[in-house]
Coordinates of C-alpha atoms in Angstrom, one line a residue:
H1 CA 0.0 0.0 0.0
P2 CA 1.5 3.4 -0.9
A3 CA 2.9 5.5 1.9
V4 CA 0.5 8.3 3.1
P5 CA 2.3 11.7 2.4
R6 CA 3.0 14.2 5.1
G7 CA 0.9 12.5 7.9
R8 CA -2.4 12.4 6.0
V9 CA -5.0 10.0 7.3
A10 CA -5.1 7.1 5.0
P11 CA -8.0 7.4 2.5
A12 CA -10.7 4.9 2.4
E13 CA -10.3 4.7 -1.4
P14 CA -7.1 3.1 -2.8
L15 CA -4.7 5.8 -3.9
P16 CA -4.2 4.6 -7.5
T17 CA -8.0 4.9 -8.2
R18 CA -8.1 8.4 -6.8
T19 CA -5.0 9.4 -8.7
T20 CA -6.3 8.0 -12.0
A21 CA -9.6 9.8 -11.5
V22 CA -8.2 13.2 -10.7
R23 CA -5.6 12.9 -13.5
A24 CA -8.5 12.2 -15.9
L25 CA -10.4 15.2 -14.5
L26 CA -7.5 17.5 -15.1
A27 CA -7.1 16.2 -18.7
T28 CA -10.8 17.0 -19.3
R29 CA -10.2 20.5 -18.1
A30 CA -7.2 20.9 -20.3
D31 CA -9.0 19.6 -23.3
A32 CA -12.0 21.9 -22.5
V33 CA -9.7 25.0 -22.7
R34 CA -8.0 23.9 -25.9
L35 CA -11.3 22.9 -27.6
R36 CA -13.4 25.8 -26.1
N37 CA -15.9 23.4 -24.5
R38 CA -17.5 25.2 -21.6
D39 CA -19.8 22.3 -20.7
A40 CA -16.8 19.9 -20.4
W41 CA -15.0 22.5 -18.2
L42 CA -17.9 22.8 -15.8
S43 CA -18.5 19.0 -15.7
T44 CA -15.3 18.8 -13.6
V45 CA -16.6 21.2 -10.9
D46 CA -18.3 20.2 -7.7
P47 CA -22.0 20.4 -8.4
T48 CA -22.8 21.3 -4.8
A49 CA -20.4 24.3 -4.8
M50 CA -22.7 26.7 -6.6
A51 CA -20.7 29.9 -6.0
F52 CA -17.4 28.3 -7.0
R53 CA -19.1 26.8 -10.0
A54 CA -20.3 30.2 -11.2
A55 CA -16.8 31.6 -10.7
Q56 CA -15.3 28.8 -12.8
G57 CA -17.8 29.6 -15.6
R58 CA -16.7 33.2 -15.5
L59 CA -13.0 32.2 -15.6
F60 CA -13.6 30.0 -18.6
D61 CA -15.4 32.8 -20.4
A62 CA -12.6 35.3 -19.5
L63 CA -10.1 33.0 -21.4
A64 CA -12.0 33.2 -24.7
A65 CA -9.7 35.7 -26.5
V66 CA -6.4 34.6 -25.0
P67 CA -4.2 32.9 -27.7
L68 CA -3.1 29.7 -26.1
S69 CA -1.0 27.0 -27.9
D70 CA -0.9 24.8 -24.8
W71 CA -2.8 24.3 -21.5
S72 CA -2.2 21.3 -19.4
Y73 CA -1.9 20.1 -15.8
E74 CA 0.8 18.1 -14.0
L75 CA -0.3 16.1 -11.0
D76 CA 2.1 15.0 -8.3
P77 CA 0.1 12.6 -6.0
A78 CA 3.1 12.0 -3.8
H79 CA 2.8 15.4 -2.2
A80 CA -0.5 16.4 -0.7
E81 CA -1.9 18.7 2.0
E82 CA -2.2 17.2 5.4
A83 CA -5.5 16.4 7.1
D84 CA -7.5 19.5 8.2
P85 CA -10.7 19.3 10.3
R86 CA -11.7 22.7 8.9
L87 CA -11.8 21.3 5.4
D88 CA -13.5 18.2 6.5
R89 CA -16.3 20.4 7.7
L90 CA -16.3 22.5 4.5
H91 CA -16.0 19.7 1.9
G92 CA -16.8 16.5 3.8
R93 CA -14.2 13.8 4.7
G94 CA -12.2 12.4 1.8
W95 CA -11.2 15.6 0.1
W96 CA -7.7 15.6 -1.5
A97 CA -5.3 18.4 -2.3
P98 CA -2.3 17.0 -4.2
R99 CA 0.4 19.2 -5.8
V100 CA -0.8 20.4 -9.2
T101 CA 1.1 22.6 -11.7
L102 CA -0.6 24.4 -14.6
H103 CA 1.5 24.7 -17.8
Y104 CA 0.4 27.0 -20.6
R105 CA 1.9 28.9 -23.6
L106 CA 0.9 32.2 -25.2
T107 CA 0.9 31.5 -28.9
G108 CA 3.9 33.0 -30.6
Y109 CA 5.4 34.3 -27.3
D110 CA 6.2 31.4 -25.1
R111 CA 8.8 28.9 -26.4
T112 CA 8.6 26.9 -23.2
P113 CA 5.3 26.6 -21.2
T114 CA 4.9 28.8 -18.2
A115 CA 4.6 26.7 -15.0
E116 CA 2.3 28.0 -12.3
P117 CA 1.5 26.2 -8.9
Q118 CA -2.2 25.4 -8.4
H119 CA -3.4 24.7 -4.9
L120 CA -6.6 22.8 -5.8
T121 CA -8.9 20.7 -3.6
F122 CA -10.8 17.7 -5.1
V123 CA -13.7 15.9 -3.5
P124 CA -15.6 12.6 -4.1
R125 CA -19.3 12.9 -4.8
S126 CA -21.5 9.9 -5.7
G127 CA -18.6 7.8 -7.0
R128 CA -16.9 10.6 -9.0
W129 CA -14.2 13.1 -8.2
Y130 CA -14.7 16.8 -8.7
F131 CA -12.7 20.0 -8.5
A132 CA -14.1 21.9 -5.4
A133 CA -11.9 24.9 -4.5
D134 CA -8.7 26.7 -5.5
A135 CA -8.1 29.0 -2.4
D136 CA -8.4 26.7 0.6
F137 CA -4.8 27.2 1.5
A138 CA -4.4 30.9 0.7
S139 CA -4.6 31.9 4.4
V140 CA -1.4 29.9 5.0
G141 CA 0.5 31.3 2.1
R142 CA -0.3 28.7 -0.5
D143 CA -2.7 30.3 -2.9
T144 CA -3.2 29.3 -6.5
T145 CA -1.2 31.5 -8.9
R146 CA -3.6 33.8 -10.5
G147 CA -3.7 34.8 -14.2
L148 CA -5.1 38.0 -15.7
W149 CA -8.2 36.0 -16.6
D150 CA -9.0 35.4 -12.9
G151 CA -9.8 39.2 -12.7
G152 CA -12.4 39.2 -15.5
P153 CA -12.7 39.1 -19.3
V154 CA -9.4 39.5 -21.2
L155 CA -9.0 41.5 -24.4
V156 CA -6.0 41.2 -26.7
V157 CA -4.3 43.9 -28.8
R158 CA -1.6 42.8 -31.2
G159 CA 1.4 44.8 -32.4
R160 CA 4.3 44.0 -34.6
A161 CA 6.4 43.0 -31.7
S162 CA 4.0 42.9 -28.8
L163 CA 0.9 41.1 -27.5
V164 CA -1.0 43.2 -24.9
L165 CA -3.6 41.6 -22.7
G166 CA -5.9 43.5 -20.4
H167 CA -9.5 44.0 -19.3
P168 CA -12.1 45.9 -21.4
A169 CA -11.8 49.1 -19.3
S170 CA -8.1 49.3 -20.2
L171 CA -8.5 49.1 -24.0
G172 CA -7.3 52.7 -24.6
L173 CA -4.1 52.1 -22.5
M174 CA -3.6 48.8 -24.2
R175 CA -3.5 50.4 -27.7
T176 CA -1.1 53.0 -26.4
L177 CA 1.1 50.3 -25.0
T178 CA 1.1 48.4 -28.2
A179 CA 2.5 51.3 -30.1
D180 CA 5.0 52.1 -27.4
M181 CA 6.2 48.5 -27.1
D182 CA 6.6 48.2 -30.9
A183 CA 9.0 51.3 -30.7
A184 CA 10.8 50.0 -27.6
V185 CA 11.8 46.6 -29.1
P186 CA 14.1 48.0 -31.9
R187 CA 15.7 50.4 -29.4
V188 CA 16.7 47.5 -27.2
M189 CA 17.9 45.5 -30.2
A190 CA 20.1 48.4 -31.3
V191 CA 22.1 47.9 -28.0
W192 CA 21.7 44.3 -27.0
G193 CA 21.4 42.7 -30.4
G194 CA 19.0 40.1 -31.7
D195 CA 19.9 37.0 -29.6
W196 CA 16.4 37.0 -28.1
A197 CA 12.8 36.6 -29.3
A198 CA 12.4 40.3 -30.0
R199 CA 8.7 40.3 -29.0
V200 CA 7.1 41.0 -25.7
A201 CA 3.9 39.9 -23.9
V202 CA 2.4 42.7 -21.8
L203 CA -0.2 42.3 -19.1
V204 CA -2.4 45.2 -18.0
P205 CA -4.1 44.5 -14.7
S206 CA -6.9 46.8 -13.5
S207 CA -5.2 47.8 -10.2
Q208 CA -2.0 47.4 -8.2
A209 CA -3.7 44.7 -6.1
E210 CA -4.4 42.7 -9.2
L211 CA -0.8 43.2 -10.3
A212 CA 0.4 41.8 -7.0
R213 CA -1.8 38.7 -7.4
I214 CA -0.5 38.1 -10.9
V215 CA 3.1 38.5 -10.0
G216 CA 2.5 36.4 -6.9
T217 CA 4.3 38.5 -4.3
D218 CA 3.6 40.9 -1.5
R219 CA 6.2 43.3 -2.7
D220 CA 5.3 47.0 -2.5
Y221 CA 4.8 48.2 -6.1
G222 CA 3.6 51.7 -5.2
Q223 CA 6.7 53.4 -6.7
I224 CA 7.0 51.2 -9.8
A225 CA 5.3 51.9 -13.1
A226 CA 5.9 48.4 -14.6
V227 CA 7.7 45.2 -13.8
A228 CA 9.2 42.5 -16.0
T229 CA 8.7 39.0 -14.5
A230 CA 9.9 35.5 -15.4
E231 CA 10.6 32.2 -13.8
L232 CA 14.4 31.5 -14.0
T233 CA 15.2 27.9 -14.5
G234 CA 18.4 25.9 -15.1
A235 CA 21.4 25.5 -12.8
A236 CA 22.7 29.1 -13.6
G237 CA 19.3 30.7 -13.7
T238 CA 19.7 31.6 -17.3
H239 CA 16.7 29.9 -18.8
P240 CA 13.7 32.2 -18.4
V241 CA 10.2 30.9 -18.7
G242 CA 7.0 33.0 -19.0
D243 CA 8.6 36.4 -19.6
R244 CA 6.0 39.2 -19.1
V245 CA 5.9 42.9 -18.7
V246 CA 3.2 43.8 -16.2
I247 CA 1.9 47.4 -16.0
N248 CA 1.1 49.1 -12.7
P249 CA -1.8 51.2 -14.1
A250 CA -2.0 53.9 -11.5
T251 CA 1.7 54.7 -11.5
F252 CA 2.1 54.2 -15.3
G253 CA -0.9 56.4 -16.0
R254 CA 0.9 59.4 -14.5
L255 CA 3.8 59.2 -17.0
G256 CA 4.1 61.4 -20.1
P257 CA 5.4 60.2 -23.5
L258 CA 9.0 60.5 -22.4
G259 CA 8.4 58.6 -19.2
R260 CA 6.6 55.8 -21.0
R261 CA 9.4 55.5 -23.4
V262 CA 12.1 55.2 -20.7
V263 CA 10.1 52.8 -18.6
L264 CA 9.0 50.5 -21.4
T265 CA 12.5 50.4 -22.9
H266 CA 13.8 49.6 -19.5
E267 CA 11.4 46.7 -19.1
V268 CA 12.0 45.3 -22.6
T269 CA 15.7 45.4 -21.8
H270 CA 15.0 43.0 -18.9
V271 CA 13.2 40.7 -21.3
A272 CA 16.0 40.8 -23.8
T273 CA 18.8 40.3 -21.3
R274 CA 17.1 37.7 -19.1
G275 CA 18.8 34.7 -20.7
A276 CA 22.3 36.3 -20.0
T277 CA 21.3 37.4 -16.4
G278 CA 22.7 34.6 -14.3
R279 CA 22.2 34.5 -10.5
A280 CA 25.6 36.2 -10.0
V281 CA 24.6 39.4 -11.7
P282 CA 24.0 42.0 -9.0
T283 CA 20.7 44.0 -9.1
W284 CA 22.6 47.3 -9.6
L285 CA 24.0 46.0 -12.8
V286 CA 20.6 44.5 -14.0
E287 CA 18.7 47.7 -13.2
G288 CA 21.5 50.0 -14.2
L289 CA 21.8 48.4 -17.7
A290 CA 18.0 48.6 -18.1
D291 CA 18.0 52.3 -17.3
Y292 CA 21.1 52.9 -19.5
V293 CA 19.2 51.5 -22.5
G294 CA 16.1 53.3 -21.4
Y295 CA 17.8 56.7 -21.4
R296 CA 20.0 56.1 -24.5
G297 CA 19.2 58.6 -27.2
V298 CA 17.2 60.8 -24.7
T299 CA 18.6 64.2 -23.7
V300 CA 17.3 64.8 -20.2
P301 CA 19.0 67.0 -17.5
Y302 CA 20.2 65.3 -14.3
S303 CA 17.7 67.5 -12.5
V304 CA 15.1 65.4 -14.1
S305 CA 16.8 62.0 -14.6
A306 CA 18.7 61.9 -11.3
T307 CA 16.7 64.3 -9.1
E308 CA 16.9 62.4 -5.8
L309 CA 20.6 61.5 -6.2
Q310 CA 21.6 65.0 -7.2
T311 CA 19.9 66.5 -4.2
A312 CA 21.7 64.1 -1.9
V313 CA 25.1 64.7 -3.5
R314 CA 24.7 68.5 -3.3
A315 CA 23.8 68.0 0.4
G316 CA 27.1 66.2 0.9
Q317 CA 25.5 62.7 1.1
L318 CA 27.6 60.8 -1.5
P319 CA 26.9 57.1 -1.5
R320 CA 29.7 55.1 0.0
A321 CA 29.1 51.8 -1.9
L322 CA 27.3 50.5 -4.9
P323 CA 23.7 49.6 -4.1
A324 CA 23.1 46.3 -2.5
D325 CA 20.4 43.9 -3.8
R326 CA 18.2 44.7 -0.7
D327 CA 18.2 48.4 -1.5
F328 CA 15.9 47.7 -4.5
D329 CA 13.1 46.6 -2.3
G330 CA 9.9 48.3 -3.4
G331 CA 9.3 49.7 0.1
N332 CA 12.6 51.5 0.3
P333 CA 11.8 55.2 0.6
E334 CA 15.1 56.0 -1.3
L335 CA 14.3 53.6 -4.2
P336 CA 14.4 56.3 -6.9
Q337 CA 17.9 57.4 -5.7
V338 CA 19.0 53.7 -5.7
Y339 CA 18.0 53.3 -9.3
E340 CA 19.8 56.5 -10.2
Q341 CA 23.0 55.3 -8.5
A342 CA 22.8 52.0 -10.5
W343 CA 22.2 53.9 -13.8
L344 CA 25.2 56.2 -13.4
A345 CA 27.4 53.3 -12.4
V346 CA 26.6 51.5 -15.6
R347 CA 26.9 54.7 -17.6
L348 CA 30.4 55.1 -16.2
L349 CA 31.3 51.6 -17.4
A350 CA 30.0 52.5 -20.8
S351 CA 31.9 55.8 -21.0
R352 CA 35.2 54.1 -19.7
Y353 CA 35.1 50.9 -21.7
G354 CA 32.6 51.5 -24.5
E355 CA 29.1 50.0 -25.0
E356 CA 30.7 46.8 -26.2
G357 CA 32.8 46.6 -23.1
L358 CA 29.8 47.1 -20.9
L359 CA 27.9 44.3 -22.6
R360 CA 30.9 42.0 -22.4
F361 CA 31.1 42.7 -18.7
Y362 CA 27.4 42.0 -18.2
R363 CA 27.5 38.7 -20.1
T364 CA 30.8 37.7 -18.3
V365 CA 29.3 38.2 -14.9
G366 CA 26.1 36.3 -16.0
R367 CA 28.2 33.3 -17.0
T368 CA 30.0 33.2 -13.7
G369 CA 28.9 31.0 -10.9
G370 CA 29.3 31.6 -7.2
P371 CA 28.7 34.7 -5.1
S372 CA 27.8 38.0 -6.9
A373 CA 30.6 40.0 -5.4
A374 CA 33.3 37.5 -6.5
A375 CA 31.8 37.4 -10.0
V376 CA 31.9 41.2 -10.4
E377 CA 35.5 41.3 -9.0
Q378 CA 36.6 38.6 -11.3
A379 CA 35.1 40.3 -14.4
L380 CA 36.4 43.8 -13.5
H381 CA 39.9 42.4 -13.1
G382 CA 39.8 40.1 -16.1
L383 CA 38.3 42.5 -18.6
F384 CA 39.4 46.0 -17.4
G385 CA 42.3 45.4 -15.0
T386 CA 40.6 47.1 -12.1
D387 CA 38.6 45.9 -9.0
T388 CA 35.5 46.8 -7.1
A389 CA 37.1 49.1 -4.7
R390 CA 38.7 51.2 -7.4
F391 CA 35.6 51.2 -9.6
T392 CA 33.5 52.3 -6.6
A393 CA 36.0 55.2 -5.9
D394 CA 35.9 56.2 -9.6
W395 CA 32.1 56.1 -9.5
R396 CA 31.9 58.3 -6.4
R397 CA 34.2 60.8 -8.1
D398 CA 32.1 60.7 -11.2
L399 CA 28.9 61.4 -9.2
S400 CA 30.5 64.4 -7.6
A401 CA 31.6 65.8 -10.9
R402 CA 28.2 65.2 -12.7
L403 CA 25.8 66.1 -9.9
G404 CA 27.7 68.3 -7.5

């Protein structure tokens, strides 16, 4: 008899039967999405959970316009949630919550399927298994990953190099984003080159709260207009899956044309460079390069592009060290200054060693394993004959000269 995972009470029904039934249920749901069969989708939902059943119907309808080339589920019956009297009372005894992963691809944009954890609860009813809930474990930090379609109907606007998904109320912004993204992609290619897909999927949630649900984090996005997200796989973290640019509508809406250009070029740079951004690349280099490309070709005075940092430097508050990864936390009240520091550090690299030298440095650090500080030190020495201490001192002098 199979071992009962994580202390669960042994089920009355043999495990293989339950596993086979739930795997078939998930296959039915996957086929229903691919074949656009609403009845088949709802046939898998617990008939006694009327509110949840209605929500699942809305979810299916919201997916109608989304271009999907794959939608499938992976079941891991060896890992399941432990017994919980609360859920016994809610669903009846015998419920099961094994590990499930959703895999899907946006047609023409995802080379590898995106993998999203699903915390689903299944229940036996009259000899059949049904899908009964997807939020039973949210209160303990294990909520199902939410897509844009969980927030309501999704519309799609296509550009030459972009696919923008959002809700009907965001249609005007989506059209603007399509044009802006189509302009941003060639700007990034002019710097980074063409060793990436050169097309970008953009999500436009209706609020910052929906953005946080989609991204799946409790990070504070109040100061951020957009964020590029992906799952980094592979031993070196250089195989991105599910690259998306997600817009923060309230903050993004306050930007003018120049601000939109800088922000979107910045985010597209993250998408383009993701495959070369190994785990050793420090955040100051990642964000600094994105801002370097974002501001390239734009003439803006430092009083606008480095307002916070210029104020600090003129007040005698020169940063002592390059920004640490933790400084880029969304809740940091000095976040704008941190980004400005990173941008001017990367700009110094480009002015000293040329754009080609900057990109070679970035890729070299990305290929290096081990701690970030050691990777940067090794690349600075190997490529430029300097070290972190000397580069930091040069950067501080450069800040004084530029902003003082």
